[in-house]
Amino acid sequence: MTGYLVRRLLLLVPVLLGVTCTVFVAMRVLPGDLAVVQLGEYATPEALQAFREEHGLNDPLVVQYFRWLGDLVQLDFGESMRSRGRPVLDEIVQRLPVTLELTAFAFSFALIVAIPSAIVAAVKQGTWVDYLARVLSMLGLATPSFVIGSLMVALPAIWFGWIPPIRYVPFTADPLGNLSQFVLPGIALGLILAGTLSRMLRSQLLEVLRQDYVRTARSKGLSERLVVLRHALKNAFIPVVTIMGLQVGVLMGGTIIIESIFSLPGIGRLMVESVSLRDYPTVQGIVVFMSIFYVLINLAVDVMYAWLDPRIRYA
Amino acid sequence: MLIAPYIYSKLLRWNAEVTEIVPDLATSMPEIPDRLTFIFKLRPGTQWWDGTPLTSEDVAFTFMRIADPRLNSPHRYKVGPLDRVETPDDRTAVFKLQRPFAPLISYLATGWMMVLPKRWVETKGDRFQDALGSGPFKIVSRQRAVATRFERNPLYYVPDRPYPDAVDFRVIPDFATLDSALIAGEIDYIPTLTDKSRVDAILAANPRLQVIQNPGLHWNFFIMNCEKPPFRDKRVRQAFNLLIDREEYLKVVHSTGGKPSGPVTWGFERYAIPQDQLARLPGYRKPKDQDIREAKALLAAAGYEGGLSVHNITTTRPEHATYHDGSLALKDQLARYGIDLRLDISDQATLQAKRRAGAFESHVYVNGGSQEIDEYLYGPHYTGQARNVNRYSNPELDALLDRQREIYDEQERAQLIMEIQRKLLEEVPSVWLADPIYVTLVSPRLHNYKPYRAFDLSSDLYDAWVEG
């Protein structure tokens, strides 16, 4: 197991090299001039030239890339252009808790909704409960999170003169206030995942419930609850966990819209602002940071397989 | 720019109605013993937040910094031919010019001309995060592009101003959330709305909101790249000016209403061509039959009898909806006359780069916001100026633009500015479109809020107070 983990962590190196290379090139390929965006389009050519010189933008791209990479391995993500010299890492660290909390809420909501509904739908296959669960999961899957999010903000305002909290409060300042502001965004973001997981888990459960060992468990006289929860559910979860790992990326992408709708100052909003301002160091820093996070989550998912099914061994 | 006016003071400032320049840090309007000297006396007892005195040394530092060619300030043209600022004592600042510069007083009263603390900027820089100001409010916390919190500055030179103890600025990027926040009373106002359906929807949900309407100082115009064909040919530019229906543009783009504008927006009453005169000019006449006939003849003479295709840059950025909506409105209008406006849609950064590089043929743009007329005419039309996006050049016009800068008599200057506008309408470096009536929706609990008409926001909350 340890050897497997080390090998997987070593694999991070080529993955991250690929990510750094891709995001570096992508930002430079984008049309638009960083100096013009930062200084304004009426800035004099001398000022623009001085800006480019100061930030090393006149150096060959290869030099710029390796300089950035060299800083990166020392955990120096560079300085944000939009914040006029603030370290990118500080910006990310300030915004990251918001996005992580939002993602955690969305994930929790998806699990809380998907698991029971999938179990009930599978056990009661073909009944109205099953049909209802399937229709609702399809609805969750088919409705974009920005539509749900916008309705969650606009409808209460129109009907009751109330909107969800849009003034971000850190957890340390007001724990209850902090948690309450993530409930609706978490639901808006988690609905698609809930729909996906519910459908996936239902179909896996149906398959597992037809297996011989489940029949054996039933014939031993175990209660249906025990059969489903202890014997079937764990095995049905393996492909679902894979999907959950992959969906972390989708959720992270979804935060960009949801953070804007609910005025949450997270990484998603920082990313949008930074791309539009061509803030190379910040965009690059965010992408690298998120890539590491994504890879580690999926590593954790792989490790979970062994727990879910002891037959799986890592060579 | 949204932050600076709240935390800094200027020597002079415009009142909220933009009708009068009033002293700010200065005790009175400057003394002008000759055309090259402006003497400002500073109010006694003005202080920075930390209690250190604000002196003429700070004034001299601020304006020499703007004038310093090494700093390349984009606002350097506003201090014109400033040679030096002398400081005979702590409370006197003497501006010495190399040549006469009539717009100086007015420019000093506009936004961007904030007096900065010399010692602070020299040691800590000029970031808002670490600012030291002298204005009505102090920054107590700030997260860029998220929120800024101001509190009343107890050392402000006017003892009973401002009334609000604190102001929270929040950036709400989503329009639906912004509107919902106003409806629910979570925020106190939304300024500069020009979409009637949006205003109506908000008011239907909360009829208790106050509605304030006022003209702006921004102008909508159709920029034509005068260096490139087809707009290098004046006849083509004139034809576009004749074909575009400004009232129709207004209905589509700014449904809160408005009026057609000449080179100076109709909201700038002191200098704008009166509407009755404008209505008799080519391009503004109703019905448009004669304009259309003349336009077709001009296009035919320029070799475009069968129509033409024109590249148009625009963006979908929500804050610049006018660019996109305007391009669409004109595309529809011009298609009736065989003109294909090919929209090239990109993000804001790309648009800026294209505009700066002149990589376009046409563009619907909104500019302005200043209280000084020079900013409407000189920058956008003088040969080689960075703000001359059209790349228009006309030595005869340049001479007129130079002359208006040297005339101190307001009436005489106004006459020359009218002449410049007529010249511009004949040359048509741009097609000036129509400018809206801005609607500001204000919470019933906020009183005496005066919506800003220019970029200089310092006056909007100056007399405002909040109930309960």
PDB file of N, CA and C in Angstrom, chain A residues 31-33 36-37 41-48 82-84 86 94-95 153-154 157-158 161-163 166-167 260-261 263 265 269 273 276-278, chain B residues 72 74 126-127 143-146 149 168 170-174 176-177 180-181 183-184 186-187 205 317 347 349-350 352-353 355-356 365 367 386-387 389:
ATOM      1  N   PRO A  31      -5.942  36.281 -26.422  1.00  0.00           N
ATOM      2  CA  PRO A  31      -5.696  37.630 -26.929  1.00  0.00           C
ATOM      3  C   PRO A  31      -5.819  38.643 -25.782  1.00  0.00           C
ATOM      4  N   GLY A  32      -5.302  39.814 -25.993  1.00  0.00           N
ATOM      5  CA  GLY A  32      -5.338  40.833 -24.944  1.00  0.00           C
ATOM      6  C   GLY A  32      -3.938  41.033 -24.404  1.00  0.00           C
ATOM      7  N   ASP A  33      -3.691  42.247 -23.939  1.00  0.00           N
ATOM      8  CA  ASP A  33      -2.361  42.611 -23.475  1.00  0.00           C
ATOM      9  C   ASP A  33      -2.423  42.880 -21.980  1.00  0.00           C
ATOM     10  N   VAL A  36      -1.751  46.446 -20.966  1.00  0.00           N
ATOM     11  CA  VAL A  36      -2.856  47.368 -21.289  1.00  0.00           C
ATOM     12  C   VAL A  36      -3.996  47.196 -20.282  1.00  0.00           C
ATOM     13  N   VAL A  37      -4.282  45.951 -19.927  1.00  0.00           N
ATOM     14  CA  VAL A  37      -5.365  45.704 -18.969  1.00  0.00           C
ATOM     15  C   VAL A  37      -5.016  46.325 -17.623  1.00  0.00           C
ATOM     16  N   GLU A  41      -5.989  51.395 -21.285  1.00  0.00           N
ATOM     17  CA  GLU A  41      -5.620  51.457 -22.700  1.00  0.00           C
ATOM     18  C   GLU A  41      -5.076  52.810 -23.117  1.00  0.00           C
ATOM     19  N   TYR A  42      -5.178  53.806 -22.229  1.00  0.00           N
ATOM     20  CA  TYR A  42      -4.639  55.111 -22.598  1.00  0.00           C
ATOM     21  C   TYR A  42      -3.225  55.315 -22.066  1.00  0.00           C
ATOM     22  N   ALA A  43      -2.668  54.280 -21.454  1.00  0.00           N
ATOM     23  CA  ALA A  43      -1.309  54.408 -20.923  1.00  0.00           C
ATOM     24  C   ALA A  43      -0.325  54.646 -22.064  1.00  0.00           C
ATOM     25  N   THR A  44       0.731  55.363 -21.755  1.00  0.00           N
ATOM     26  CA  THR A  44       1.702  55.679 -22.802  1.00  0.00           C
ATOM     27  C   THR A  44       2.517  54.424 -23.145  1.00  0.00           C
ATOM     28  N   PRO A  45       3.075  54.372 -24.361  1.00  0.00           N
ATOM     29  CA  PRO A  45       3.904  53.215 -24.731  1.00  0.00           C
ATOM     30  C   PRO A  45       5.065  53.023 -23.769  1.00  0.00           C
ATOM     31  N   GLU A  46       5.617  54.139 -23.245  1.00  0.00           N
ATOM     32  CA  GLU A  46       6.753  54.039 -22.315  1.00  0.00           C
ATOM     33  C   GLU A  46       6.304  53.345 -21.024  1.00  0.00           C
ATOM     34  N   ALA A  47       5.114  53.718 -20.551  1.00  0.00           N
ATOM     35  CA  ALA A  47       4.622  53.115 -19.310  1.00  0.00           C
ATOM     36  C   ALA A  47       4.376  51.623 -19.505  1.00  0.00           C
ATOM     37  N   LEU A  48       3.815  51.286 -20.662  1.00  0.00           N
ATOM     38  CA  LEU A  48       3.543  49.872 -20.943  1.00  0.00           C
ATOM     39  C   LEU A  48       4.850  49.087 -21.023  1.00  0.00           C
ATOM     40  N   ARG A  82      -3.520  42.042 -10.151  1.00  0.00           N
ATOM     41  CA  ARG A  82      -4.729  42.805  -9.875  1.00  0.00           C
ATOM     42  C   ARG A  82      -4.689  43.422  -8.480  1.00  0.00           C
ATOM     43  N   SER A  83      -3.969  42.774  -7.571  1.00  0.00           N
ATOM     44  CA  SER A  83      -3.867  43.306  -6.209  1.00  0.00           C
ATOM     45  C   SER A  83      -2.584  44.081  -6.002  1.00  0.00           C
ATOM     46  N   ARG A  84      -1.949  44.402  -7.089  1.00  0.00           N
ATOM     47  CA  ARG A  84      -0.744  45.222  -7.076  1.00  0.00           C
ATOM     48  C   ARG A  84       0.305  44.695  -6.092  1.00  0.00           C
ATOM     49  N   ARG A  86       0.295  41.770  -4.151  1.00  0.00           N
ATOM     50  CA  ARG A  86      -0.026  40.870  -3.039  1.00  0.00           C
ATOM     51  C   ARG A  86       0.333  39.435  -3.458  1.00  0.00           C
ATOM     52  N   GLN A  94      -6.764  33.068   1.282  1.00  0.00           N
ATOM     53  CA  GLN A  94      -7.894  33.860   1.788  1.00  0.00           C
ATOM     54  C   GLN A  94      -9.225  33.386   1.203  1.00  0.00           C
ATOM     55  N   ARG A  95      -9.187  32.986  -0.071  1.00  0.00           N
ATOM     56  CA  ARG A  95     -10.434  32.627  -0.740  1.00  0.00           C
ATOM     57  C   ARG A  95     -10.774  31.135  -0.641  1.00  0.00           C
ATOM     58  N   VAL A 153     -32.366  32.994  -5.141  1.00  0.00           N
ATOM     59  CA  VAL A 153     -32.126  34.363  -4.687  1.00  0.00           C
ATOM     60  C   VAL A 153     -33.330  35.249  -5.025  1.00  0.00           C
ATOM     61  N   ALA A 154     -33.820  35.116  -6.259  1.00  0.00           N
ATOM     62  CA  ALA A 154     -34.837  36.068  -6.733  1.00  0.00           C
ATOM     63  C   ALA A 154     -36.229  35.799  -6.153  1.00  0.00           C
ATOM     64  N   ALA A 157     -36.945  36.994  -2.634  1.00  0.00           N
ATOM     65  CA  ALA A 157     -36.921  38.463  -2.596  1.00  0.00           C
ATOM     66  C   ALA A 157     -38.251  39.014  -3.084  1.00  0.00           C
ATOM     67  N   ILE A 158     -38.771  38.427  -4.160  1.00  0.00           N
ATOM     68  CA  ILE A 158     -40.023  38.920  -4.740  1.00  0.00           C
ATOM     69  C   ILE A 158     -41.213  38.543  -3.849  1.00  0.00           C
ATOM     70  N   GLY A 161     -39.692  39.414   0.345  1.00  0.00           N
ATOM     71  CA  GLY A 161     -38.789  40.518   0.679  1.00  0.00           C
ATOM     72  C   GLY A 161     -37.575  40.039   1.464  1.00  0.00           C
ATOM     73  N   TRP A 162     -37.129  38.844   1.168  1.00  0.00           N
ATOM     74  CA  TRP A 162     -35.975  38.269   1.881  1.00  0.00           C
ATOM     75  C   TRP A 162     -35.016  37.641   0.870  1.00  0.00           C
ATOM     76  N   ILE A 163     -33.735  37.765   1.102  1.00  0.00           N
ATOM     77  CA  ILE A 163     -32.792  37.014   0.263  1.00  0.00           C
ATOM     78  C   ILE A 163     -31.793  36.287   1.163  1.00  0.00           C
ATOM     79  N   ILE A 166     -25.930  37.570   1.690  1.00  0.00           N
ATOM     80  CA  ILE A 166     -24.950  37.792   0.617  1.00  0.00           C
ATOM     81  C   ILE A 166     -23.708  38.508   1.157  1.00  0.00           C
ATOM     82  N   ARG A 167     -23.687  38.714   2.459  1.00  0.00           N
ATOM     83  CA  ARG A 167     -22.503  39.334   3.064  1.00  0.00           C
ATOM     84  C   ARG A 167     -21.697  38.212   3.709  1.00  0.00           C
ATOM     85  N   SER A 260     -20.706  33.629  -7.760  1.00  0.00           N
ATOM     86  CA  SER A 260     -21.136  34.926  -8.279  1.00  0.00           C
ATOM     87  C   SER A 260     -22.582  35.198  -7.895  1.00  0.00           C
ATOM     88  N   ILE A 261     -23.440  34.193  -8.038  1.00  0.00           N
ATOM     89  CA  ILE A 261     -24.858  34.400  -7.750  1.00  0.00           C
ATOM     90  C   ILE A 261     -25.072  34.720  -6.266  1.00  0.00           C
ATOM     91  N   SER A 263     -22.797  35.844  -4.209  1.00  0.00           N
ATOM     92  CA  SER A 263     -21.809  36.827  -3.753  1.00  0.00           C
ATOM     93  C   SER A 263     -20.832  36.262  -2.729  1.00  0.00           C
ATOM     94  N   PRO A 265     -17.104  35.221  -1.783  1.00  0.00           N
ATOM     95  CA  PRO A 265     -15.762  35.561  -2.283  1.00  0.00           C
ATOM     96  C   PRO A 265     -14.822  34.363  -2.297  1.00  0.00           C
ATOM     97  N   ARG A 269     -14.751  32.993  -8.015  1.00  0.00           N
ATOM     98  CA  ARG A 269     -14.863  34.411  -8.377  1.00  0.00           C
ATOM     99  C   ARG A 269     -13.490  35.013  -8.637  1.00  0.00           C
ATOM    100  N   GLU A 273     -12.369  36.880 -12.133  1.00  0.00           N
ATOM    101  CA  GLU A 273     -11.799  38.239 -12.135  1.00  0.00           C
ATOM    102  C   GLU A 273     -10.384  38.219 -12.708  1.00  0.00           C
ATOM    103  N   SER A 276     -10.276  37.712 -16.510  1.00  0.00           N
ATOM    104  CA  SER A 276     -10.688  38.893 -17.276  1.00  0.00           C
ATOM    105  C   SER A 276      -9.643  39.997 -17.175  1.00  0.00           C
ATOM    106  N   LEU A 277      -8.866  40.007 -16.106  1.00  0.00           N
ATOM    107  CA  LEU A 277      -7.817  41.021 -15.977  1.00  0.00           C
ATOM    108  C   LEU A 277      -6.460  40.505 -16.455  1.00  0.00           C
ATOM    109  N   ARG A 278      -6.458  39.290 -17.004  1.00  0.00           N
ATOM    110  CA  ARG A 278      -5.227  38.666 -17.502  1.00  0.00           C
ATOM    111  C   ARG A 278      -4.150  38.657 -16.416  1.00  0.00           C
TER     112      ARG A 278
ATOM    113  N   ASN B  72       4.387  58.747 -15.962  1.00  0.00           N
ATOM    114  CA  ASN B  72       3.451  58.444 -17.046  1.00  0.00           C
ATOM    115  C   ASN B  72       2.013  58.330 -16.574  1.00  0.00           C
ATOM    116  N   PRO B  74      -1.799  58.548 -16.541  1.00  0.00           N
ATOM    117  CA  PRO B  74      -2.754  58.755 -17.630  1.00  0.00           C
ATOM    118  C   PRO B  74      -3.532  60.069 -17.459  1.00  0.00           C
ATOM    119  N   ASP B 126       0.788  53.846  -2.793  1.00  0.00           N
ATOM    120  CA  ASP B 126      -0.538  54.468  -2.891  1.00  0.00           C
ATOM    121  C   ASP B 126      -1.655  53.440  -3.003  1.00  0.00           C
ATOM    122  N   ARG B 127      -1.459  52.260  -2.400  1.00  0.00           N
ATOM    123  CA  ARG B 127      -2.530  51.255  -2.441  1.00  0.00           C
ATOM    124  C   ARG B 127      -3.624  51.628  -1.451  1.00  0.00           C
ATOM    125  N   GLN B 143     -11.450  44.118   0.872  1.00  0.00           N
ATOM    126  CA  GLN B 143     -11.019  42.954   0.099  1.00  0.00           C
ATOM    127  C   GLN B 143     -11.344  43.282  -1.345  1.00  0.00           C
ATOM    128  N   ARG B 144     -10.314  43.416  -2.139  1.00  0.00           N
ATOM    129  CA  ARG B 144     -10.488  43.895  -3.504  1.00  0.00           C
ATOM    130  C   ARG B 144     -11.527  43.069  -4.257  1.00  0.00           C
ATOM    131  N   ALA B 145     -12.400  43.768  -4.978  1.00  0.00           N
ATOM    132  CA  ALA B 145     -13.450  43.148  -5.809  1.00  0.00           C
ATOM    133  C   ALA B 145     -14.447  42.352  -4.982  1.00  0.00           C
ATOM    134  N   VAL B 146     -14.443  42.523  -3.662  1.00  0.00           N
ATOM    135  CA  VAL B 146     -15.422  41.837  -2.817  1.00  0.00           C
ATOM    136  C   VAL B 146     -16.169  42.854  -1.958  1.00  0.00           C
ATOM    137  N   ARG B 149     -15.266  48.537   3.546  1.00  0.00           N
ATOM    138  CA  ARG B 149     -16.053  49.181   4.599  1.00  0.00           C
ATOM    139  C   ARG B 149     -15.398  50.515   4.975  1.00  0.00           C
ATOM    140  N   ASP B 168     -20.918  50.491   3.629  1.00  0.00           N
ATOM    141  CA  ASP B 168     -20.390  49.215   3.142  1.00  0.00           C
ATOM    142  C   ASP B 168     -20.547  49.174   1.632  1.00  0.00           C
ATOM    143  N   ARG B 170     -20.284  46.744  -1.477  1.00  0.00           N
ATOM    144  CA  ARG B 170     -20.134  45.331  -1.784  1.00  0.00           C
ATOM    145  C   ARG B 170     -20.199  45.103  -3.280  1.00  0.00           C
ATOM    146  N   VAL B 171     -19.341  44.267  -3.772  1.00  0.00           N
ATOM    147  CA  VAL B 171     -19.362  43.937  -5.195  1.00  0.00           C
ATOM    148  C   VAL B 171     -20.264  42.724  -5.364  1.00  0.00           C
ATOM    149  N   ILE B 172     -21.380  42.925  -6.048  1.00  0.00           N
ATOM    150  CA  ILE B 172     -22.315  41.823  -6.308  1.00  0.00           C
ATOM    151  C   ILE B 172     -22.295  41.605  -7.813  1.00  0.00           C
ATOM    152  N   PRO B 173     -21.595  40.578  -8.271  1.00  0.00           N
ATOM    153  CA  PRO B 173     -21.373  40.457  -9.714  1.00  0.00           C
ATOM    154  C   PRO B 173     -22.606  40.063 -10.509  1.00  0.00           C
ATOM    155  N   ASP B 174     -23.566  39.439  -9.866  1.00  0.00           N
ATOM    156  CA  ASP B 174     -24.733  38.951 -10.605  1.00  0.00           C
ATOM    157  C   ASP B 174     -25.869  39.973 -10.522  1.00  0.00           C
ATOM    158  N   ALA B 176     -29.078  39.731 -11.163  1.00  0.00           N
ATOM    159  CA  ALA B 176     -30.311  39.253 -10.528  1.00  0.00           C
ATOM    160  C   ALA B 176     -30.175  39.313  -9.000  1.00  0.00           C
ATOM    161  N   THR B 177     -28.985  38.981  -8.511  1.00  0.00           N
ATOM    162  CA  THR B 177     -28.743  39.044  -7.062  1.00  0.00           C
ATOM    163  C   THR B 177     -28.750  40.500  -6.601  1.00  0.00           C
ATOM    164  N   SER B 180     -32.292  41.659  -6.459  1.00  0.00           N
ATOM    165  CA  SER B 180     -32.983  41.011  -5.342  1.00  0.00           C
ATOM    166  C   SER B 180     -32.552  41.636  -4.020  1.00  0.00           C
ATOM    167  N   ALA B 181     -31.269  41.984  -3.933  1.00  0.00           N
ATOM    168  CA  ALA B 181     -30.760  42.579  -2.691  1.00  0.00           C
ATOM    169  C   ALA B 181     -31.415  43.934  -2.435  1.00  0.00           C
ATOM    170  N   ILE B 183     -34.427  44.836  -3.612  1.00  0.00           N
ATOM    171  CA  ILE B 183     -35.843  44.546  -3.321  1.00  0.00           C
ATOM    172  C   ILE B 183     -36.003  44.140  -1.856  1.00  0.00           C
ATOM    173  N   ALA B 184     -35.070  43.325  -1.374  1.00  0.00           N
ATOM    174  CA  ALA B 184     -35.185  42.812  -0.010  1.00  0.00           C
ATOM    175  C   ALA B 184     -34.625  43.783   1.035  1.00  0.00           C
ATOM    176  N   GLU B 186     -31.524  44.661   1.395  1.00  0.00           N
ATOM    177  CA  GLU B 186     -30.177  44.269   1.829  1.00  0.00           C
ATOM    178  C   GLU B 186     -29.149  45.331   1.429  1.00  0.00           C
ATOM    179  N   ILE B 187     -29.422  46.059   0.345  1.00  0.00           N
ATOM    180  CA  ILE B 187     -28.566  47.179  -0.059  1.00  0.00           C
ATOM    181  C   ILE B 187     -29.445  48.417  -0.215  1.00  0.00           C
ATOM    182  N   ALA B 205     -41.690  44.566  -7.646  1.00  0.00           N
ATOM    183  CA  ALA B 205     -41.447  43.729  -6.465  1.00  0.00           C
ATOM    184  C   ALA B 205     -41.348  44.570  -5.201  1.00  0.00           C
ATOM    185  N   ARG B 317     -19.452  41.614 -21.968  1.00  0.00           N
ATOM    186  CA  ARG B 317     -19.304  41.870 -20.528  1.00  0.00           C
ATOM    187  C   ARG B 317     -20.541  42.621 -20.015  1.00  0.00           C
ATOM    188  N   ASP B 347     -13.868  39.229 -25.146  1.00  0.00           N
ATOM    189  CA  ASP B 347     -13.932  39.685 -23.759  1.00  0.00           C
ATOM    190  C   ASP B 347     -13.300  41.073 -23.656  1.00  0.00           C
ATOM    191  N   ALA B 349     -10.685  42.343 -22.096  1.00  0.00           N
ATOM    192  CA  ALA B 349      -9.236  42.516 -22.273  1.00  0.00           C
ATOM    193  C   ALA B 349      -8.873  42.514 -23.754  1.00  0.00           C
ATOM    194  N   THR B 350      -9.504  41.618 -24.505  1.00  0.00           N
ATOM    195  CA  THR B 350      -9.230  41.536 -25.938  1.00  0.00           C
ATOM    196  C   THR B 350      -9.744  42.793 -26.642  1.00  0.00           C
ATOM    197  N   GLN B 352     -10.086  45.762 -25.390  1.00  0.00           N
ATOM    198  CA  GLN B 352      -9.185  46.882 -25.080  1.00  0.00           C
ATOM    199  C   GLN B 352      -7.939  46.835 -25.960  1.00  0.00           C
ATOM    200  N   ALA B 353      -7.396  45.635 -26.108  1.00  0.00           N
ATOM    201  CA  ALA B 353      -6.171  45.495 -26.901  1.00  0.00           C
ATOM    202  C   ALA B 353      -6.444  45.874 -28.355  1.00  0.00           C
ATOM    203  N   ARG B 355      -8.827  47.851 -29.468  1.00  0.00           N
ATOM    204  CA  ARG B 355      -9.115  49.280 -29.560  1.00  0.00           C
ATOM    205  C   ARG B 355      -7.812  50.069 -29.544  1.00  0.00           C
ATOM    206  N   ARG B 356      -6.925  49.669 -28.648  1.00  0.00           N
ATOM    207  CA  ARG B 356      -5.664  50.387 -28.525  1.00  0.00           C
ATOM    208  C   ARG B 356      -4.810  50.235 -29.782  1.00  0.00           C
ATOM    209  N   TYR B 365     -19.214  52.638 -28.364  1.00  0.00           N
ATOM    210  CA  TYR B 365     -18.415  52.897 -27.173  1.00  0.00           C
ATOM    211  C   TYR B 365     -19.161  53.905 -26.298  1.00  0.00           C
ATOM    212  N   ASN B 367     -18.218  56.787 -23.326  1.00  0.00           N
ATOM    213  CA  ASN B 367     -17.076  57.470 -22.724  1.00  0.00           C
ATOM    214  C   ASN B 367     -17.576  58.656 -21.922  1.00  0.00           C
ATOM    215  N   ALA B 386      -3.886  59.663 -26.830  1.00  0.00           N
ATOM    216  CA  ALA B 386      -4.190  58.253 -26.575  1.00  0.00           C
ATOM    217  C   ALA B 386      -5.702  57.991 -26.609  1.00  0.00           C
ATOM    218  N   ARG B 387      -6.476  58.989 -26.194  1.00  0.00           N
ATOM    219  CA  ARG B 387      -7.933  58.793 -26.163  1.00  0.00           C
ATOM    220  C   ARG B 387      -8.581  59.010 -27.527  1.00  0.00           C
ATOM    221  N   VAL B 389      -9.353  57.408 -30.103  1.00  0.00           N
ATOM    222  CA  VAL B 389      -9.463  56.005 -30.520  1.00  0.00           C
ATOM    223  C   VAL B 389      -9.730  55.911 -32.026  1.00  0.00           C
TER     224      VAL B 389
END
